[in-house]
Amino acid sequence: MRNDAITAVAFDAYGTLFDVFSVTTLCEQLFPGTGRALAHLWRTKQLQYSVWRSLMERYEDFWRVTEDGLVYASESLQLDLTAAKRAQLMAAYLNLAAFPDVRPGLEALKHSGFKLAILSNGAPKMLGAVTKNAGIDTLFDAIVSADEVRVFKPSPAVYRAVAERLAVQMDALAFVSSNAWDVSGAASAGLTAFWLQRAAGEPPEELGYAATRVVSSLPELAERLARS
Amino acid sequence: MRNDAITAVAFDAYGTLFDVFSVTTLCEQLFPGTGRALAHLWRTKQLQYSVWRSLMERYEDFWRVTEDGLVYASESLQLDLTAAKRAQLMAAYLNLAAFPDVRPGLEALKHSGFKLAILSNGAPKMLGAVTKNAGIDTLFDAIVSADEVRVFKPSPAVYRAVAERLAVQMDALAFVSSNAWDVSGAASAGLTAFWLQRAAGEPPEELGYAATRVVSSLPELAERLARS
């Protein structure tokens, strides 16, 4: 690992900076007893639709894919998703909670002089809203969406987009994700890939491209990168 | 639907002609109490790895992807997958049971003069073995693998490959799958797509390309195509 050469750090958004299961509370309020199941199936379908649409060469943005996932999940669980409930749940996606270690980790990295970016499948309006609502929007030098290349991660085109936007070489860029498949995608594309595993236990994906290193929090990452 | 123009019918293999959960019995024998969970997670990872590798532009054939899925599923469930158990489970994939309606349905279609093919993500050696072991290999005019184009379904390149091999136009080709995402992929690629739903209940995928028609068995499909 050539940490000494790293000048910029890009972060996945959903599941990494923001807790996608923070919608579970609202799901449970709207559909008592089925909220957890709905939140999980919704997330599963959102990810499936992003990769299937990419492979089908039928790109639609992540807002659409997220809403389609919600519709499927509700039908599958035989829930009555009224227009009002649908709007309420989609709005929750703009107000996801940032994990508690996010702000201190980002501030430490910024203090050490790293350029910071988000690289996410999320649509630009989603990323703009969620970072602003979590009060961390001003910490980033760039917010890069897969929408710019109209294909989703783990396509290498998406990872290249953030290097281009930050005007850094691929080997000067670290990428951080809590999604193991996203870590493999970044490593396969040539980035130094950190797997942020806040709770240990989950095995790495068998995709042939391992994380350069596993960290358990963003402050730990900041310390590691500053030291090198 | 221009059924009158259809001259050839291609079938998905896994889940459509062959019951992938027929490995559950062996899973349960080898890992009592966890067999069902292993079979389901194995299938989930097999599908995920096929699409992620396609998007990552890191194709490996379906045998490899299937074995990688088994390794992940075993680790995730903390099962001791010895080399012997691994070999035994992989071998089971070459001996999947065909659903009971498969032979009568294929024979009826053949009798009506349709060209028949398999179009599967499966590697050629897997498809050769599973069709021979189920005693239905001689019913097909062609067995087409995604391996020929080195990308997996639902990429349109895969669906085009079977039309080319059978030397028929896309609009003369029907495609049949029990996997709703595969039906959407085929419909998006321009084929007449039948969703074989042996047990009702599962909603269609929200991918924007619906099945031309839903059928509940292959003899029902044969009757419908012969009548038109």
Coordinates of C-alpha atoms in Angstrom, one line a residue:
Chain A
M1 CA 0.0 0.0 0.0
R2 CA 1.5 3.3 -1.0
N3 CA -0.3 5.4 1.6
D4 CA 2.4 8.0 1.2
A5 CA 1.1 8.9 -2.2
I6 CA -2.5 9.3 -1.2
T7 CA -3.8 12.9 -1.4
A8 CA -7.5 12.4 -1.7
V9 CA -10.2 10.2 -0.1
A10 CA -13.6 9.4 -1.6
F11 CA -16.5 7.9 0.4
D12 CA -19.4 5.8 -0.5
A13 CA -22.6 7.4 0.8
Y14 CA -25.4 4.9 1.6
G15 CA -24.4 2.5 4.3
T16 CA -21.0 4.1 4.7
L17 CA -21.6 7.8 5.7
F18 CA -25.4 7.5 6.1
D19 CA -27.3 4.8 7.8
V20 CA -29.9 3.5 5.3
F21 CA -31.6 1.6 8.1
S22 CA -32.5 4.9 9.8
V23 CA -35.6 4.7 7.6
T24 CA -36.6 1.6 9.6
T25 CA -38.2 3.7 12.3
L26 CA -40.6 5.4 9.8
C27 CA -41.2 2.0 8.1
E28 CA -42.3 0.6 11.4
Q29 CA -44.5 3.6 12.2
L30 CA -46.3 3.3 8.9
F31 CA -46.5 -0.5 8.8
P32 CA -46.3 -1.8 12.4
G33 CA -44.7 -5.2 12.7
T34 CA -43.4 -5.2 9.1
G35 CA -41.1 -2.1 9.2
R36 CA -37.8 -4.0 9.5
A37 CA -38.7 -6.5 6.8
L38 CA -39.8 -3.6 4.5
A39 CA -36.5 -1.6 5.1
H40 CA -34.4 -4.6 4.4
L41 CA -36.2 -5.7 1.2
W42 CA -36.4 -2.1 0.0
R43 CA -32.5 -1.9 0.3
T44 CA -32.1 -5.3 -1.4
K45 CA -34.2 -4.3 -4.4
Q46 CA -32.7 -0.8 -4.7
L47 CA -29.2 -2.5 -5.1
Q48 CA -30.6 -5.2 -7.5
Y49 CA -32.3 -2.7 -9.7
S50 CA -29.2 -0.5 -9.9
V51 CA -27.1 -3.4 -11.2
W52 CA -29.7 -5.0 -13.4
R53 CA -30.6 -1.7 -15.1
S54 CA -26.9 -1.1 -15.6
L55 CA -26.4 -4.5 -17.3
M56 CA -29.6 -4.1 -19.3
E57 CA -28.3 -0.7 -20.6
R58 CA -31.5 0.9 -19.3
Y59 CA -30.1 3.4 -16.8
E60 CA -32.5 5.4 -14.7
D61 CA -31.3 7.5 -11.8
F62 CA -31.0 6.3 -8.2
W63 CA -34.1 8.2 -7.1
R64 CA -36.2 6.2 -9.6
V65 CA -34.5 3.0 -8.7
T66 CA -35.0 3.6 -5.0
E67 CA -38.7 4.3 -5.6
D68 CA -39.1 1.2 -7.8
G69 CA -37.5 -0.8 -5.0
L70 CA -40.0 0.5 -2.5
V71 CA -42.9 -0.3 -4.8
Y72 CA -41.7 -3.9 -5.3
A73 CA -41.0 -4.4 -1.6
S74 CA -44.4 -3.1 -0.6
E75 CA -46.2 -5.4 -3.1
S76 CA -44.1 -8.4 -2.1
L77 CA -45.0 -7.8 1.6
Q78 CA -48.6 -7.0 0.6
L79 CA -48.5 -3.6 2.2
D80 CA -50.9 -0.8 1.1
L81 CA -48.4 1.8 -0.1
T82 CA -50.6 4.9 -0.5
A83 CA -49.2 7.9 -2.4
A84 CA -48.8 9.7 0.9
K85 CA -46.8 6.9 2.6
R86 CA -44.7 6.6 -0.6
A87 CA -43.8 10.3 -0.5
Q88 CA -43.1 10.2 3.2
L89 CA -40.7 7.2 2.9
M90 CA -38.9 8.6 -0.2
A91 CA -38.5 11.9 1.7
A92 CA -36.8 10.0 4.6
Y93 CA -34.1 9.0 2.1
L94 CA -33.1 12.7 2.0
N95 CA -32.9 12.8 5.8
L96 CA -30.8 9.7 6.6
A97 CA -28.7 9.9 9.8
A98 CA -24.9 10.2 9.4
F99 CA -23.1 7.6 11.6
P100 CA -21.7 9.2 14.8
D101 CA -18.0 8.7 13.7
V102 CA -18.5 10.5 10.4
R103 CA -18.1 14.1 11.3
P104 CA -15.0 13.6 13.6
G105 CA -13.4 11.4 11.0
L106 CA -14.0 13.8 8.1
E107 CA -12.7 16.7 10.1
A108 CA -9.5 14.9 11.1
L109 CA -8.8 14.0 7.4
K110 CA -9.5 17.5 6.3
H111 CA -7.2 18.8 9.0
S112 CA -4.4 16.6 7.6
G113 CA -4.8 18.1 4.2
F114 CA -6.6 15.4 2.3
K115 CA -9.1 16.3 -0.5
L116 CA -12.5 14.8 0.4
A117 CA -15.2 13.6 -1.9
I118 CA -18.4 11.5 -2.0
L119 CA -18.7 8.9 -4.8
S120 CA -22.1 7.5 -4.8
N121 CA -24.8 5.8 -6.9
G122 CA -27.2 8.4 -5.5
A123 CA -28.7 11.0 -7.8
P124 CA -27.2 14.5 -7.4
K125 CA -30.4 15.9 -5.8
M126 CA -30.4 13.1 -3.3
L127 CA -26.7 13.6 -2.4
G128 CA -27.1 17.3 -2.1
A129 CA -30.1 17.0 0.3
V130 CA -28.7 14.2 2.5
T131 CA -25.3 15.9 3.1
K132 CA -26.9 19.3 3.8
N133 CA -29.5 17.8 6.1
A134 CA -26.8 16.0 8.0
G135 CA -24.8 19.2 8.2
I136 CA -21.6 17.8 6.5
D137 CA -22.0 19.3 3.0
T138 CA -19.3 21.9 3.5
L139 CA -16.6 19.3 4.3
F140 CA -16.4 17.9 0.8
D141 CA -14.4 19.2 -2.2
A142 CA -16.6 17.3 -4.6
I143 CA -19.8 15.2 -4.6
V144 CA -19.7 12.9 -7.5
S145 CA -22.7 10.9 -8.7
A146 CA -22.8 7.8 -10.9
D147 CA -25.4 9.8 -12.8
E148 CA -22.6 11.6 -14.5
V149 CA -21.6 8.4 -16.3
R150 CA -25.1 6.9 -16.4
V151 CA -24.1 3.5 -15.1
F152 CA -23.9 2.3 -11.4
K153 CA -21.1 1.0 -9.3
P154 CA -19.3 -1.4 -9.4
S155 CA -18.7 -0.3 -13.0
P156 CA -15.1 1.0 -13.2
A157 CA -16.4 4.1 -15.1
V158 CA -17.9 5.3 -11.8
Y159 CA -14.7 5.0 -9.8
R160 CA -12.7 6.7 -12.6
A161 CA -15.2 9.7 -12.5
V162 CA -14.1 10.8 -9.0
A163 CA -10.4 10.7 -9.9
E164 CA -11.1 12.9 -12.9
R165 CA -13.2 15.3 -10.9
L166 CA -10.6 15.7 -8.2
A167 CA -7.9 15.9 -10.8
V168 CA -5.8 13.2 -9.0
Q169 CA -4.2 10.0 -10.4
M170 CA -6.0 6.7 -9.5
D171 CA -3.1 5.6 -7.3
A172 CA -3.3 8.9 -5.3
L173 CA -7.0 8.2 -4.4
A174 CA -8.3 6.2 -1.5
F175 CA -11.9 4.9 -1.5
V176 CA -13.9 4.0 1.6
S177 CA -17.0 1.9 1.7
S178 CA -18.9 -0.3 4.1
N179 CA -20.3 -2.3 1.2
A180 CA -17.9 -5.1 0.6
W181 CA -18.9 -5.4 -3.1
D182 CA -18.2 -1.7 -3.5
V183 CA -14.7 -2.2 -2.0
S184 CA -14.1 -5.0 -4.5
G185 CA -15.3 -2.8 -7.4
A186 CA -12.9 0.1 -6.3
A187 CA -10.0 -2.3 -5.8
S188 CA -10.6 -3.8 -9.3
A189 CA -10.7 -0.3 -10.8
G190 CA -7.2 0.4 -9.3
L191 CA -8.0 2.5 -6.2
T192 CA -6.6 1.9 -2.7
A193 CA -9.8 0.5 -1.1
F194 CA -10.6 0.6 2.6
W195 CA -13.4 -1.5 3.9
L196 CA -15.1 0.3 6.8
Q197 CA -16.5 -2.5 8.9
R198 CA -18.1 -0.8 11.9
A199 CA -19.3 -4.2 13.2
A200 CA -17.1 -7.2 12.6
G201 CA -18.3 -10.5 11.4
E202 CA -19.4 -10.2 7.8
P203 CA -16.9 -12.1 5.5
P204 CA -15.5 -10.3 2.4
E205 CA -17.1 -10.9 -0.9
E206 CA -15.5 -13.6 -3.1
L207 CA -15.0 -11.3 -6.0
G208 CA -11.2 -11.6 -6.4
Y209 CA -10.3 -8.0 -5.4
A210 CA -9.8 -7.6 -1.7
A211 CA -9.7 -4.5 0.5
T212 CA -6.2 -3.0 1.0
R213 CA -7.2 -2.7 4.6
V214 CA -10.1 -3.0 7.0
V215 CA -10.9 -0.2 9.4
S216 CA -13.6 0.0 12.1
S217 CA -14.2 3.8 12.2
L218 CA -13.5 6.9 10.2
P219 CA -11.2 8.4 13.0
E220 CA -9.2 5.2 12.8
L221 CA -8.8 5.7 9.0
A222 CA -7.8 9.3 9.5
E223 CA -5.1 8.3 12.0
R224 CA -3.8 5.6 9.7
L225 CA -3.6 7.9 6.7
A226 CA -2.0 10.7 8.6
R227 CA 0.6 8.5 10.1
S228 CA 1.9 7.1 6.8
Chain B
M1 CA -48.0 -10.2 -29.2
R2 CA -47.1 -11.6 -32.6
N3 CA -47.2 -15.3 -31.6
D4 CA -47.9 -16.2 -35.2
A5 CA -44.4 -15.1 -36.1
I6 CA -42.7 -17.2 -33.4
T7 CA -40.6 -20.1 -34.7
A8 CA -38.2 -20.8 -31.8
V9 CA -38.4 -20.9 -28.0
A10 CA -35.4 -20.4 -25.7
F11 CA -35.4 -21.4 -22.0
D12 CA -33.5 -20.2 -19.0
A13 CA -32.0 -23.2 -17.2
Y14 CA -31.6 -22.6 -13.5
G15 CA -34.9 -22.1 -11.7
T16 CA -36.8 -22.5 -14.9
L17 CA -36.0 -26.0 -16.3
F18 CA -34.0 -27.2 -13.3
D19 CA -34.9 -26.8 -9.6
V20 CA -31.8 -25.1 -8.0
F21 CA -33.3 -25.9 -4.6
S22 CA -33.0 -29.6 -5.3
V23 CA -29.5 -29.1 -3.7
T24 CA -31.2 -28.3 -0.4
T25 CA -31.5 -32.0 0.5
L26 CA -27.7 -32.5 0.2
C27 CA -27.1 -29.1 2.0
E28 CA -29.3 -30.3 4.8
Q29 CA -27.5 -33.7 5.0
L30 CA -24.1 -32.1 5.2
F31 CA -25.1 -29.3 7.5
P32 CA -28.1 -30.4 9.5
G33 CA -30.4 -27.5 10.5
T34 CA -28.7 -25.0 8.2
G35 CA -29.3 -26.7 4.8
R36 CA -32.1 -24.5 3.7
A37 CA -30.4 -21.3 4.7
L38 CA -27.2 -22.4 2.9
A39 CA -29.1 -23.2 -0.3
H40 CA -30.8 -19.9 -0.3
L41 CA -27.8 -17.7 0.5
W42 CA -25.7 -19.7 -2.1
R43 CA -28.2 -19.0 -4.8
T44 CA -28.3 -15.3 -3.8
K45 CA -24.6 -14.9 -3.9
Q46 CA -24.3 -16.8 -7.2
L47 CA -26.7 -14.3 -8.8
Q48 CA -25.0 -11.3 -7.2
Y49 CA -21.5 -12.4 -8.3
S50 CA -22.7 -12.9 -11.9
V51 CA -24.0 -9.3 -12.1
W52 CA -21.2 -7.6 -10.1
R53 CA -18.5 -9.4 -12.1
S54 CA -20.2 -8.4 -15.3
L55 CA -20.4 -4.7 -14.2
M56 CA -16.8 -4.8 -13.0
E57 CA -15.7 -6.2 -16.4
R58 CA -14.1 -9.1 -14.6
Y59 CA -15.9 -12.0 -16.1
E60 CA -15.3 -15.5 -14.8
D61 CA -17.5 -18.4 -15.8
F62 CA -20.6 -19.6 -13.9
W63 CA -18.9 -22.6 -12.4
R64 CA -16.4 -20.3 -10.7
V65 CA -19.1 -17.8 -9.7
T66 CA -21.2 -20.6 -8.3
E67 CA -18.3 -22.0 -6.3
D68 CA -17.4 -18.5 -5.0
G69 CA -21.0 -18.1 -3.9
L70 CA -20.8 -21.4 -2.0
V71 CA -17.6 -20.3 -0.3
Y72 CA -19.1 -17.0 0.8
A73 CA -22.4 -18.6 2.0
S74 CA -20.5 -21.2 4.1
E75 CA -18.3 -18.5 5.7
S76 CA -21.2 -16.2 6.4
L77 CA -23.1 -19.1 8.1
Q78 CA -19.9 -20.2 9.8
L79 CA -20.0 -23.7 8.3
D80 CA -16.9 -25.8 7.9
L81 CA -16.8 -26.3 4.1
T82 CA -14.2 -29.1 3.7
A83 CA -12.8 -29.8 0.3
A84 CA -14.8 -33.0 0.1
K85 CA -18.1 -31.2 1.0
R86 CA -17.4 -28.4 -1.5
A87 CA -16.8 -31.0 -4.3
Q88 CA -19.9 -32.9 -3.3
L89 CA -22.1 -29.7 -3.4
M90 CA -20.7 -28.5 -6.7
A91 CA -21.3 -31.9 -8.2
A92 CA -24.9 -31.6 -7.1
Y93 CA -25.2 -28.6 -9.4
L94 CA -24.6 -31.0 -12.4
N95 CA -27.4 -33.2 -11.2
L96 CA -30.3 -30.8 -10.5
A97 CA -33.8 -32.2 -11.0
A98 CA -35.9 -31.0 -13.9
F99 CA -39.3 -29.8 -12.9
P100 CA -42.0 -32.4 -13.7
D101 CA -43.7 -30.3 -16.4
V102 CA -40.5 -29.8 -18.3
R103 CA -40.3 -33.0 -20.4
P104 CA -44.0 -33.0 -21.5
G105 CA -43.9 -29.3 -22.3
L106 CA -40.7 -29.5 -24.4
E107 CA -42.0 -32.6 -26.2
A108 CA -45.3 -30.8 -27.1
L109 CA -43.4 -27.8 -28.4
K110 CA -41.1 -29.9 -30.5
H111 CA -44.1 -31.8 -31.8
S112 CA -45.5 -28.4 -33.0
G113 CA -42.4 -27.7 -34.9
F114 CA -40.7 -25.1 -32.8
K115 CA -36.9 -24.9 -32.6
L116 CA -35.9 -25.3 -28.9
A117 CA -32.8 -23.9 -27.1
I118 CA -31.4 -23.2 -23.7
L119 CA -30.1 -19.8 -23.0
S120 CA -28.3 -19.7 -19.6
N121 CA -25.7 -18.0 -17.6
G122 CA -24.3 -21.6 -16.9
A123 CA -20.9 -22.6 -18.2
P124 CA -21.0 -25.0 -21.2
K125 CA -19.8 -28.0 -19.2
M126 CA -22.5 -27.3 -16.5
L127 CA -25.3 -27.1 -19.1
G128 CA -24.0 -30.2 -21.0
A129 CA -24.0 -32.3 -17.8
V130 CA -27.2 -31.1 -16.2
T131 CA -29.3 -31.6 -19.4
K132 CA -27.8 -35.1 -20.0
N133 CA -28.3 -36.1 -16.4
A134 CA -31.9 -35.0 -16.6
G135 CA -32.3 -37.0 -19.8
I136 CA -33.5 -33.9 -21.9
D137 CA -30.4 -33.1 -23.8
T138 CA -31.6 -34.5 -27.1
L139 CA -34.7 -32.2 -27.1
F140 CA -32.7 -29.0 -27.8
D141 CA -31.5 -27.7 -31.1
A142 CA -29.0 -25.5 -29.3
I143 CA -27.5 -24.9 -25.9
V144 CA -26.2 -21.4 -25.7
S145 CA -24.1 -20.1 -22.7
A146 CA -23.4 -16.6 -21.6
D147 CA -19.8 -17.8 -21.7
E148 CA -19.8 -17.2 -25.5
V149 CA -20.1 -13.4 -24.9
R150 CA -18.3 -13.3 -21.5
V151 CA -21.0 -11.3 -19.8
F152 CA -24.0 -12.5 -17.9
K153 CA -27.8 -11.9 -18.2
P154 CA -29.5 -9.5 -18.2
S155 CA -27.0 -8.0 -20.6
P156 CA -28.7 -7.7 -24.1
A157 CA -25.6 -9.3 -25.6
V158 CA -26.6 -12.7 -24.1
Y159 CA -30.2 -12.6 -25.5
R160 CA -28.9 -11.7 -28.9
A161 CA -26.5 -14.7 -28.8
V162 CA -29.3 -17.2 -28.9
A163 CA -31.1 -15.6 -31.9
E164 CA -27.8 -15.6 -33.8
R165 CA -27.1 -19.3 -33.0
L166 CA -30.6 -20.4 -34.0
A167 CA -30.4 -18.1 -37.1
V168 CA -33.8 -16.5 -36.3
Q169 CA -34.9 -12.9 -36.0
M170 CA -35.3 -11.5 -32.5
D171 CA -39.1 -11.1 -33.1
A172 CA -39.4 -14.7 -34.1
L173 CA -37.9 -15.9 -30.8
A174 CA -39.8 -16.5 -27.5
F175 CA -37.9 -16.6 -24.2
V176 CA -39.1 -18.4 -21.1
S177 CA -37.9 -17.8 -17.6
S178 CA -39.1 -18.2 -14.0
N179 CA -36.7 -15.5 -12.9
A180 CA -38.6 -12.2 -13.2
W181 CA -35.5 -10.1 -13.7
D182 CA -34.5 -12.4 -16.6
V183 CA -37.9 -11.9 -18.2
S184 CA -37.4 -8.1 -18.0
G185 CA -33.9 -8.5 -19.5
A186 CA -35.3 -10.5 -22.4
A187 CA -38.2 -8.1 -23.0
S188 CA -35.8 -5.1 -22.9
A189 CA -33.6 -6.9 -25.5
G190 CA -36.6 -7.2 -27.8
L191 CA -37.7 -10.8 -27.3
T192 CA -41.3 -12.1 -26.6
A193 CA -40.9 -12.9 -23.0
F194 CA -42.9 -15.4 -21.0
W195 CA -42.8 -15.5 -17.3
L196 CA -43.1 -19.1 -16.1
Q197 CA -44.6 -18.7 -12.6
R198 CA -45.3 -22.2 -11.3
A199 CA -46.5 -20.8 -8.0
A200 CA -48.4 -17.5 -8.1
G201 CA -47.8 -14.7 -5.7
E202 CA -44.4 -13.1 -6.5
P203 CA -44.9 -9.6 -7.9
P204 CA -43.1 -8.7 -11.2
E205 CA -39.8 -6.8 -10.9
E206 CA -40.1 -3.0 -11.3
L207 CA -37.7 -2.8 -14.1
G208 CA -39.9 -1.2 -16.8
Y209 CA -40.1 -4.2 -19.1
A210 CA -43.0 -6.5 -18.4
A211 CA -43.6 -10.1 -19.5
T212 CA -45.7 -10.5 -22.7
R213 CA -47.6 -13.2 -20.8
V214 CA -47.5 -15.2 -17.6
V215 CA -47.9 -19.0 -17.8
S216 CA -48.0 -21.5 -15.0
S217 CA -46.5 -24.6 -16.7
L218 CA -44.6 -25.5 -19.9
P219 CA -47.5 -27.6 -21.3
E220 CA -49.7 -24.5 -20.9
L221 CA -47.1 -22.5 -22.9
A222 CA -47.0 -25.2 -25.6
E223 CA -50.7 -25.1 -26.0
R224 CA -50.8 -21.3 -26.1
L225 CA -48.1 -21.1 -28.8
A226 CA -49.6 -24.0 -30.9
R227 CA -53.0 -22.4 -30.9
S228 CA -51.8 -19.0 -32.1

